[in-house]
mmCIF file of C-alpha atoms and ligand atoms in Angstrom:
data_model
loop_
_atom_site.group_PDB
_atom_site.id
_atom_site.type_symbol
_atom_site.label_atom_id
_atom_site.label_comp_id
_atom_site.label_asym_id
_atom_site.label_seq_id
_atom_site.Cartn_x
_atom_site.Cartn_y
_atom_site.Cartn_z
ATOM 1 C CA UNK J 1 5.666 65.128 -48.533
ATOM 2 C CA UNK J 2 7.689 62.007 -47.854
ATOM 3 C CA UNK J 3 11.528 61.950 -47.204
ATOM 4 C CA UNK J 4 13.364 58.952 -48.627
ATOM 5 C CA UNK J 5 16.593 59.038 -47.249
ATOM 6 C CA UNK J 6 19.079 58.079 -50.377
ATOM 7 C CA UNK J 7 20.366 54.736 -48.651
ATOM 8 C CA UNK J 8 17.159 53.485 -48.273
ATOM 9 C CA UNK J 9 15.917 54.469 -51.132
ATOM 10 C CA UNK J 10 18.687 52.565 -53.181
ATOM 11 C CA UNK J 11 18.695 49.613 -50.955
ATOM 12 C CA UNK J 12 17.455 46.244 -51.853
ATOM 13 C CA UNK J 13 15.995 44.802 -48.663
ATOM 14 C CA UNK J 14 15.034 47.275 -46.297
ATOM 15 C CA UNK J 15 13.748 46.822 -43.059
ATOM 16 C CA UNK J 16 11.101 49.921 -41.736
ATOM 17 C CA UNK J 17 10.651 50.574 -37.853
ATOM 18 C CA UNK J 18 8.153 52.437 -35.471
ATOM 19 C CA UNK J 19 8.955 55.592 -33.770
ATOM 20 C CA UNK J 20 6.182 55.375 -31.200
ATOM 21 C CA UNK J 21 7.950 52.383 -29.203
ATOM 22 C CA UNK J 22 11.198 54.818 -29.249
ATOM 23 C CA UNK J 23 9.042 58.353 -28.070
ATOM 24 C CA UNK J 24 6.328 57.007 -25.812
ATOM 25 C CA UNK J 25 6.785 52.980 -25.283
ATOM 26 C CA UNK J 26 10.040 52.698 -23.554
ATOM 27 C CA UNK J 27 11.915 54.626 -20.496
ATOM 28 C CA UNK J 28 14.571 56.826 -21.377
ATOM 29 C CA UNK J 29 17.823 55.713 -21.941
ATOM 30 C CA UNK J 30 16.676 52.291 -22.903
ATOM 31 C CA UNK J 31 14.547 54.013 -26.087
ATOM 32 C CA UNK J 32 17.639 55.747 -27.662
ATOM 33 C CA UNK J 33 19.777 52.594 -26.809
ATOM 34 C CA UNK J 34 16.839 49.817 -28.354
ATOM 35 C CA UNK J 35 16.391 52.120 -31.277
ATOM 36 C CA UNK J 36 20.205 52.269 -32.005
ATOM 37 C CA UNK J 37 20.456 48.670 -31.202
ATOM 38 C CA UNK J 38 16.971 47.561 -33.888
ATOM 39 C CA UNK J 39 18.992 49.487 -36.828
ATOM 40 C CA UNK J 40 22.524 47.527 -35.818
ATOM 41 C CA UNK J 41 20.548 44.338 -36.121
ATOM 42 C CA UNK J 42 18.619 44.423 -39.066
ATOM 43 C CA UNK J 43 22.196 45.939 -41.105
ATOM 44 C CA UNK J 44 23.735 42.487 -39.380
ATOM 45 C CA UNK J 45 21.585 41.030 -41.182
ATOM 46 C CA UNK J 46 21.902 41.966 -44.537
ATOM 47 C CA UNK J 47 19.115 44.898 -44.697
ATOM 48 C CA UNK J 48 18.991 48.681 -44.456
ATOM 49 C CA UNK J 49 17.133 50.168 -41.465
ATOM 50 C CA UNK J 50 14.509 53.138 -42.169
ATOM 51 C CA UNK J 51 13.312 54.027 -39.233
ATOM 52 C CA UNK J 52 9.963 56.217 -39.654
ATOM 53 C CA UNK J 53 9.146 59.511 -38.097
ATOM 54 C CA UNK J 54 7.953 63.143 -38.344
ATOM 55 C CA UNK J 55 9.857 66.290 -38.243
ATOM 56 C CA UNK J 56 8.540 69.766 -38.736
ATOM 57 C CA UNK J 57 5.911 68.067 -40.661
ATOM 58 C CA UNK J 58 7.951 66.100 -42.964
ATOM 59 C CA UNK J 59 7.476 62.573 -43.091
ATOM 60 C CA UNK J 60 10.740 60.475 -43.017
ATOM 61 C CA UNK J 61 11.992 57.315 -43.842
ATOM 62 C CA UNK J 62 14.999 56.571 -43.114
ATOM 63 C CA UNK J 63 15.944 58.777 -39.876
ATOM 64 C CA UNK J 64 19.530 59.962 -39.358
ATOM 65 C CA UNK J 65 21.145 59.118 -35.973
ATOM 66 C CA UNK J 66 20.418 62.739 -34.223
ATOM 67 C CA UNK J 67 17.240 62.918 -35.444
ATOM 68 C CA UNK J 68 16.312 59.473 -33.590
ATOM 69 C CA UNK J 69 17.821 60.748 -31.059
ATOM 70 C CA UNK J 70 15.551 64.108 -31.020
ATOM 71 C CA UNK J 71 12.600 61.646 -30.879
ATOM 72 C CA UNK J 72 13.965 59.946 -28.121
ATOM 73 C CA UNK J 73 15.183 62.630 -26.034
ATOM 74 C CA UNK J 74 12.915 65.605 -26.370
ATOM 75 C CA UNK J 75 10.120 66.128 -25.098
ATOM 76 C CA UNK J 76 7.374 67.696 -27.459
ATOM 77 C CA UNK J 77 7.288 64.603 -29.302
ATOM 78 C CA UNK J 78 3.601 63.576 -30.444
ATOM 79 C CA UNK J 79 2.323 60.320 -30.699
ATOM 80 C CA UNK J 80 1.288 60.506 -34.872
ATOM 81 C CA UNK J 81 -1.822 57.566 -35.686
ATOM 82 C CA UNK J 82 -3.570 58.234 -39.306
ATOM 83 C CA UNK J 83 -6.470 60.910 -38.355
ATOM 84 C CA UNK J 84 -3.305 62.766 -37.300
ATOM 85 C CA UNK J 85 -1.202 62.869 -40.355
ATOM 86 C CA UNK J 86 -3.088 65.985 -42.038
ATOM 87 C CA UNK J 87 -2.798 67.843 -39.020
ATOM 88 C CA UNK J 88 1.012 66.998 -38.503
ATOM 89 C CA UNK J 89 1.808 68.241 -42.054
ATOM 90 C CA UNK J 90 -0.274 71.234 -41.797
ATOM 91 C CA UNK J 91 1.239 72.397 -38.492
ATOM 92 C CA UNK J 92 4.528 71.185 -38.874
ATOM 93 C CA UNK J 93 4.857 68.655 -36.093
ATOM 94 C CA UNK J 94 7.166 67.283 -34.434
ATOM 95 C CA UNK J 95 6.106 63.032 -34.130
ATOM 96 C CA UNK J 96 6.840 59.851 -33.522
ATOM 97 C CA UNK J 97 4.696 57.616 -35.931
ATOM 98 C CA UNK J 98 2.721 54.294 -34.730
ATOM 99 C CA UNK J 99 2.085 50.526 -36.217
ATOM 100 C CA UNK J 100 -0.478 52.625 -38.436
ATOM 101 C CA UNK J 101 1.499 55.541 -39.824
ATOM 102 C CA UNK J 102 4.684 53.904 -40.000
ATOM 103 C CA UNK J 103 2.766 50.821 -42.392
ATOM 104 C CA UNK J 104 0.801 54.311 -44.470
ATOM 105 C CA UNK J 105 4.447 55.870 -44.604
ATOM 106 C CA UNK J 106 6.349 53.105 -45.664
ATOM 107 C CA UNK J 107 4.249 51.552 -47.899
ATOM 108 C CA UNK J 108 4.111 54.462 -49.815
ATOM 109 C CA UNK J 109 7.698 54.633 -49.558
ATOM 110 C CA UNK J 110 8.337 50.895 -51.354
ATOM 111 C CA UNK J 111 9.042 49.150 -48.618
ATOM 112 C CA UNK J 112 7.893 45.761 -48.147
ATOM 113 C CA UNK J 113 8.794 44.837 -45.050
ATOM 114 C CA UNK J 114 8.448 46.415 -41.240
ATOM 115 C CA UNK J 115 9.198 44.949 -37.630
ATOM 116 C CA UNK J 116 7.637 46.364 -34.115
ATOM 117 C CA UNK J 117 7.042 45.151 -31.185
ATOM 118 C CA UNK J 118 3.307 44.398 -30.399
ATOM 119 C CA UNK J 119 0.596 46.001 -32.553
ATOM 120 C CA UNK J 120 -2.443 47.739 -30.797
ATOM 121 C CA UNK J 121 -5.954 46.383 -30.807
ATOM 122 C CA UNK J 122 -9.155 46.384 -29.106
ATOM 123 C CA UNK J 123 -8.734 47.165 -25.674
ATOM 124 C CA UNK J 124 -10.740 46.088 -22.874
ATOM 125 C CA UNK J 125 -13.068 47.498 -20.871
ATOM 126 C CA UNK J 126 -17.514 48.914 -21.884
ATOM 127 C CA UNK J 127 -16.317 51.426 -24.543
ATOM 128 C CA UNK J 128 -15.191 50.009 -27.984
ATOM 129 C CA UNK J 129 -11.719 51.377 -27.993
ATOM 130 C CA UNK J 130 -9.986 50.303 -31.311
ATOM 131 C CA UNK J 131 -6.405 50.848 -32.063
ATOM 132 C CA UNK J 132 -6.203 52.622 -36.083
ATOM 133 C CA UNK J 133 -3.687 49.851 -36.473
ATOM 134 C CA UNK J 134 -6.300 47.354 -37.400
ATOM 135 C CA UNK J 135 -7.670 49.134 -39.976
ATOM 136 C CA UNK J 136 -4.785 50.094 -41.226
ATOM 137 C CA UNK J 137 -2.933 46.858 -41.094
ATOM 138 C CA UNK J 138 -6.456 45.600 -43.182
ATOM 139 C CA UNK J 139 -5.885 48.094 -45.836
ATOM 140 C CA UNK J 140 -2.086 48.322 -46.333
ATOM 141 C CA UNK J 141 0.004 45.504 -48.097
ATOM 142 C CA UNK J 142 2.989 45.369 -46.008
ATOM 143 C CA UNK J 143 4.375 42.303 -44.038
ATOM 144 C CA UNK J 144 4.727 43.602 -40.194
ATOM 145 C CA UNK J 145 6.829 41.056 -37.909
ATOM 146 C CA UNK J 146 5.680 41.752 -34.567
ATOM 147 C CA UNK J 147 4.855 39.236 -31.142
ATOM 148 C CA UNK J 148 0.937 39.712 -31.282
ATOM 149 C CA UNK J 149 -0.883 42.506 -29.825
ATOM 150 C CA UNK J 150 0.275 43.860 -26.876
ATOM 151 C CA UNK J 151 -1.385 42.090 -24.242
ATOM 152 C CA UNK J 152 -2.959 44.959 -22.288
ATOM 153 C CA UNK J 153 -5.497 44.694 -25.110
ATOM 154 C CA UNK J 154 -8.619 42.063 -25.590
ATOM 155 C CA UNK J 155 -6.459 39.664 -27.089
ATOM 156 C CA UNK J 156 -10.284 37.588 -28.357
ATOM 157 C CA UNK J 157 -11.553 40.706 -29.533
ATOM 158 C CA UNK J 158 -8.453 41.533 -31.582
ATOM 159 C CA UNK J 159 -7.525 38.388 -33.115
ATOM 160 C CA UNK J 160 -11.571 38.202 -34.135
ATOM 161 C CA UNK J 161 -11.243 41.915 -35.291
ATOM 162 C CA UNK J 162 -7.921 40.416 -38.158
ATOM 163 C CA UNK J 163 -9.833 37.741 -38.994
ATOM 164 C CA UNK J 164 -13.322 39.458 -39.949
ATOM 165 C CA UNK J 165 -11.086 41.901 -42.012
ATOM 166 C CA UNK J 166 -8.880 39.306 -43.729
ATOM 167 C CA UNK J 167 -5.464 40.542 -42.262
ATOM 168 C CA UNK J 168 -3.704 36.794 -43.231
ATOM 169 C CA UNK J 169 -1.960 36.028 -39.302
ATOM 170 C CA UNK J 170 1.044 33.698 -39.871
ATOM 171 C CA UNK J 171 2.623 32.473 -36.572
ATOM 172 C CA UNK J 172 6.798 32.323 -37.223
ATOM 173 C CA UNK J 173 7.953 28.925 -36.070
ATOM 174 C CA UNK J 174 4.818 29.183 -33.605
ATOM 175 C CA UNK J 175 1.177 27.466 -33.670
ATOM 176 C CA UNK J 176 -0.460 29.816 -31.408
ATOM 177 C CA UNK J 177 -0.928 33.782 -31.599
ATOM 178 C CA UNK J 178 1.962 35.811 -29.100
ATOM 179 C CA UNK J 179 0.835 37.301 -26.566
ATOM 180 C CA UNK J 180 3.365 40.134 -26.509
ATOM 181 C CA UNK J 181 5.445 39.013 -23.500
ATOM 182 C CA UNK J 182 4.052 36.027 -22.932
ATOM 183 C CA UNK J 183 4.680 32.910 -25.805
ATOM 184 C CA UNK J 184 1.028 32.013 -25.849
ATOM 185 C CA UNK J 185 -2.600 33.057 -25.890
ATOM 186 C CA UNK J 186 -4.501 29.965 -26.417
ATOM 187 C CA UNK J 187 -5.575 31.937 -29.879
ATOM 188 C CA UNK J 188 -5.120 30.392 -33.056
ATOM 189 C CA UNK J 189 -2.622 31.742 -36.028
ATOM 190 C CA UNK J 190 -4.194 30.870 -39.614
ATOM 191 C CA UNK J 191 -0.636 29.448 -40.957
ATOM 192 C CA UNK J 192 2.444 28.210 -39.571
ATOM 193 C CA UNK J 193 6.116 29.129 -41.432
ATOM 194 C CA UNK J 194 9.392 27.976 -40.503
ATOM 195 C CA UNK J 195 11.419 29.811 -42.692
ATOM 196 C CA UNK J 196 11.530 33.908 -44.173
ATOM 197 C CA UNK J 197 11.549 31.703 -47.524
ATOM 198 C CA UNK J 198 7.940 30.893 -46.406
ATOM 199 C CA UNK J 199 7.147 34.076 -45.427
ATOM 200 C CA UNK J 200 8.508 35.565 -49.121
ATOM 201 C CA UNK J 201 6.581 32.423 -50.629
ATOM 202 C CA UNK J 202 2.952 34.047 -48.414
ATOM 203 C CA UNK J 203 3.856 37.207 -49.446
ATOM 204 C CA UNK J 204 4.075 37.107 -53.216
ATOM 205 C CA UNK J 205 1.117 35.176 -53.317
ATOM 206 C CA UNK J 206 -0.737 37.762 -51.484
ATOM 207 C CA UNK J 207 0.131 40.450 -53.636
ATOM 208 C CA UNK J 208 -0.480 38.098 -56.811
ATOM 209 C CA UNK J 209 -3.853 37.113 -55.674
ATOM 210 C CA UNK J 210 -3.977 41.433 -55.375
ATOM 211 C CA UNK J 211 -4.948 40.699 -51.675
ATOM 212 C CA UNK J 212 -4.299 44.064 -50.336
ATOM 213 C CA UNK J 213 -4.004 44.103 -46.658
ATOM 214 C CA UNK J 214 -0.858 42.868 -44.383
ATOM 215 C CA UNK J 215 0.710 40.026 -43.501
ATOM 216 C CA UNK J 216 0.687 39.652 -39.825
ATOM 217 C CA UNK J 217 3.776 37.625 -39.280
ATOM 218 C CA UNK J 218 4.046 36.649 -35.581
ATOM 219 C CA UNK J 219 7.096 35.913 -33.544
ATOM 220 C CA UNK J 220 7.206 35.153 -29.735
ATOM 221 C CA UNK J 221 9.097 36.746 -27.426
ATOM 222 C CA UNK J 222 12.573 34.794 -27.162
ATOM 223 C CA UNK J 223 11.701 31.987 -23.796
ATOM 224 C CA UNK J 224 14.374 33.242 -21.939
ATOM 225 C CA UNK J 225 12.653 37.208 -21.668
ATOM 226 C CA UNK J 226 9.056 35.823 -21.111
ATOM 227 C CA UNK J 227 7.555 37.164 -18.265
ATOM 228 C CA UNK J 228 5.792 33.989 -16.168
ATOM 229 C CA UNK J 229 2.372 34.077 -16.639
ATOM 230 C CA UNK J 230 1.628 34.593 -12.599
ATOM 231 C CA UNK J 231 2.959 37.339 -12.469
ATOM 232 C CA UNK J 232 2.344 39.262 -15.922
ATOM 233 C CA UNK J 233 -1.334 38.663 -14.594
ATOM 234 C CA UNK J 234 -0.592 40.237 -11.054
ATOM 235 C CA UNK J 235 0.511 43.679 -12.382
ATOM 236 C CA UNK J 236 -1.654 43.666 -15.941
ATOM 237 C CA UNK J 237 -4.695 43.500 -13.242
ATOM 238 C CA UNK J 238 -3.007 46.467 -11.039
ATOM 239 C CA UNK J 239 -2.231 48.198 -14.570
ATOM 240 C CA UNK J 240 -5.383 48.326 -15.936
ATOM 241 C CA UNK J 241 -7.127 49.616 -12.034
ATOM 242 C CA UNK J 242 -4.927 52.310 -12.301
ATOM 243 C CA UNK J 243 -5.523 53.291 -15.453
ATOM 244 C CA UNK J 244 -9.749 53.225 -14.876
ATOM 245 C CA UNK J 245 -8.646 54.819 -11.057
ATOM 246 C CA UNK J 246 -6.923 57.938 -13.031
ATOM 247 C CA UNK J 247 -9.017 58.029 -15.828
ATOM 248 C CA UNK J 248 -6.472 57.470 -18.735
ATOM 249 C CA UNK J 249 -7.830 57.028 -21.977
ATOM 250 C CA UNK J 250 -7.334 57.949 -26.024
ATOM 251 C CA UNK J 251 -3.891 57.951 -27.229
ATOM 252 C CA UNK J 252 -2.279 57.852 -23.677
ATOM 253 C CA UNK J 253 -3.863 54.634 -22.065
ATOM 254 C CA UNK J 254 -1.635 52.584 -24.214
ATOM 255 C CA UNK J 255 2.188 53.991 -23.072
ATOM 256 C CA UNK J 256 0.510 54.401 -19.683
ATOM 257 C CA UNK J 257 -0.017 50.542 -19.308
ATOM 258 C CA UNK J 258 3.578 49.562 -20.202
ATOM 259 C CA UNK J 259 4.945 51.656 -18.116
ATOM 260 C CA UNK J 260 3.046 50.931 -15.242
ATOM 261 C CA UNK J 261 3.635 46.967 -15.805
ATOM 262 C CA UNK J 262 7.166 47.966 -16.481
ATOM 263 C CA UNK J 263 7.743 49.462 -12.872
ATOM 264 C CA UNK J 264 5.358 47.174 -11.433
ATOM 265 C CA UNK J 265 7.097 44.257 -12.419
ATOM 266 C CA UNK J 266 10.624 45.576 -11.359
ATOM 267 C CA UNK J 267 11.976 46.007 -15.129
ATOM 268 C CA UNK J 268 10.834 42.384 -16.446
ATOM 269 C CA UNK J 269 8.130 43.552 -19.067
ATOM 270 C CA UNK J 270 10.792 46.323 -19.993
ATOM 271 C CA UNK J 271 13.297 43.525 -21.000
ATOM 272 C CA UNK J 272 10.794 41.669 -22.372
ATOM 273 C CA UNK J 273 9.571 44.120 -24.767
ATOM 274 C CA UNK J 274 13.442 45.240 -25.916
ATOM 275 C CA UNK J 275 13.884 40.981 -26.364
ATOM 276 C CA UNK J 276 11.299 40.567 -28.670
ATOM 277 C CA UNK J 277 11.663 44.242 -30.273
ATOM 278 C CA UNK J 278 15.321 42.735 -31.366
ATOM 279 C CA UNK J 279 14.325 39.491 -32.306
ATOM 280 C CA UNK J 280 11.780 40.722 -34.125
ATOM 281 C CA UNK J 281 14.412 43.313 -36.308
ATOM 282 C CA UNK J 282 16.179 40.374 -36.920
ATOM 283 C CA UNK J 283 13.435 38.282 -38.286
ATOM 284 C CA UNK J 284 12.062 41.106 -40.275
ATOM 285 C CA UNK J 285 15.701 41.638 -42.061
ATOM 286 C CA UNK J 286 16.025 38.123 -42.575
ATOM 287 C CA UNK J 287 12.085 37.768 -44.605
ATOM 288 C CA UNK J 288 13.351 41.184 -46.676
ATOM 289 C CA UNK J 289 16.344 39.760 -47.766
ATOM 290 C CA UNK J 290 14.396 36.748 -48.741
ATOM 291 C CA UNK J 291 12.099 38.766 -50.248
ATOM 292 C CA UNK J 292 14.601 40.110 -52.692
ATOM 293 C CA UNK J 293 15.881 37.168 -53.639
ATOM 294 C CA UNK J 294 12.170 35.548 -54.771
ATOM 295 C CA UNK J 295 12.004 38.489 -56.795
HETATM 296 N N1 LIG T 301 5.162 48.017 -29.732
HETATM 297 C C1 LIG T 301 5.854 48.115 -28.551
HETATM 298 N N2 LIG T 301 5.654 49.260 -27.824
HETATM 299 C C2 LIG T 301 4.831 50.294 -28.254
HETATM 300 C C3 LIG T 301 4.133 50.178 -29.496
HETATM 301 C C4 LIG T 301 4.353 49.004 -30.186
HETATM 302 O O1 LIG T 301 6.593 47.200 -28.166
HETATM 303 O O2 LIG T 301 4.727 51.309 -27.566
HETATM 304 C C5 LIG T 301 3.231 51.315 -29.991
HETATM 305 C C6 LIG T 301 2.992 51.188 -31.491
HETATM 306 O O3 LIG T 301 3.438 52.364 -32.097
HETATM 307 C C7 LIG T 301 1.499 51.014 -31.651
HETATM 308 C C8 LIG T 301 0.968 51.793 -30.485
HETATM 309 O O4 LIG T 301 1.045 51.485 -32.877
HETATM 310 O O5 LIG T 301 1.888 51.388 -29.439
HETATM 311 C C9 LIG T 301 -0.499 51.477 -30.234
HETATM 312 O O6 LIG T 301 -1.101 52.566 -29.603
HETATM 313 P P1 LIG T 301 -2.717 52.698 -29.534
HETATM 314 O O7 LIG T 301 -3.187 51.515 -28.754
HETATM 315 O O8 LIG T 301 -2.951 54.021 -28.821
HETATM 316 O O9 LIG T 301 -3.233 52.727 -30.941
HETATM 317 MN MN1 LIG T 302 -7.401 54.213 -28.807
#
């Protein structure tokens, strides 16, 4: 039921990415032109792209270039997490696949190594709303780069959530956990590496000691996209009211709240999130390669 596409699957260091971020995270056209640009970036690098969706029910790695742009552009695109996978196969979806599917996907695909942008989490607020990322970043052995958990979430609660479930967080030439599109969170990272020959070196160690969950490699948002802290406050506060005022919840609340910050905050959390969606391609291609060459 998965769809290797032949590049990828001869390919040495490859390089998996999200469709969720390209369907439901980011405005049209700046989702067909970031997920163009995250494939560019990681072959600059050395790596093959396989970007990871769903289409009439078959699960792809390795998307051609007009079927990311079908993700992109139409509109009968579902959001895919894991409890959805059966149903997507069975009924032939159409879907763009999150931090949880693409890891299930691509794992089972071979690859080692995947970038997005922020992962989801617990969110805030009375009831326990928990992103199937967690669990499935506990229970998959994949390296995901990413810049924290998006910050709409209970950053605490999330970073205590990896750490009861032994998802190993390294922070990538950082000592503090990202906060998405801010550089810090006053939360701590477990390890520190400075180089993707570290990261390889975390890796195989993990998968020798037959540790099998992911390793959260964390990369901040490059300084010059950060969005200052008085004002990523301002319209995460006005966010979040809206989303309790309309009464957005499930698998909605989370594209809801970036877009609302995005508008609120005339564009600056958009280029934010495409910054540290390319950096973080760039840093993923860079451990795979790496990767290859430990053996
Ligand atoms: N990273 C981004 N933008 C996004 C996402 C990640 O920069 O939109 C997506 C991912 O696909 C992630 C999802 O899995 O948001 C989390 O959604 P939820 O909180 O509903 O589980
Ligand atoms: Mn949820």
């Amino acid at each position: 039921m998965i769809e290797i596409a032949p590049e990828v699957a001869d390919a040495q260091a490859v390089v998996a990415l999200e469709s969720t971020v390209i369907a439901h995270g980011l405005p049209r056209p700046a989702n067909l032109e970031t997920a163009q640009r995250l494939e560019q970036i990681v072959r600059a690098a050395g790596a093959v792209p396989a970007t990871v969706g769903i289409l009439a029910g078959k699960l792809k790695v390795g998307l051609g270039a007009e079927e990311v742009q079908r993700l992109a552009e139409e509109d009968n695109i579902r959001k895919v997490s894991t409890r959805d996978l059966p149903i997507a196969v069975a009924e032939g979806w159409d879907g763009a696949t999150t931090v949880a599917t693409t890891c299930w996907i691509a794992h089972r695909a071979g690859i080692k190594v995947f970038a997005t942008g922020g992962t989801g989490g617990v969110h805030r607020g009375a009831l326990p709303d928990v992103s199937a990322d967690l669990p499935e970043l506990a229970r998959t052995p994949i390296v995901v780069v990413c810049s924290g958990a998006k910050i709409v979430l209970d950053l605490p609660a999330t970073r205590e959530w990896l750490e009861t479930h032994g998802v190993t967080v390294v922070g990538y030439q950082c000592d503090e956990f990202p906060a998405f599109y801010s550089r810090r969170s006053g939360l701590p990272v477990d390890t520190r590496a400075n180089s993707p020959a570290q990261v390889a070196a975390l890796f195989q160690a993990q998968r020798g000691l037959g540790i099998d969950s992911a390793l959260l490699v964390t990369v901040p948002v490059p300084e010059d996209f950060e969005v200052p802290q008085p004002q990523l406050q301002t319209v995460l506060d006005q966010a979040l009211e809206s989303a309790e005022r309309d009464g957005i919840g499930g698998r909605e609340l989370t594209p809801f709240l970036l877009s609302q910050m995005a508008r609120r905050s005339h564009g600056s959390t958009l280029r934010a999130n495409i910054a540290l969606l390319e950096n973080n391609a760039r840093v993923a291609a860079e451990i795979a390669v790496a990767l290859e060459a430990a053996g």
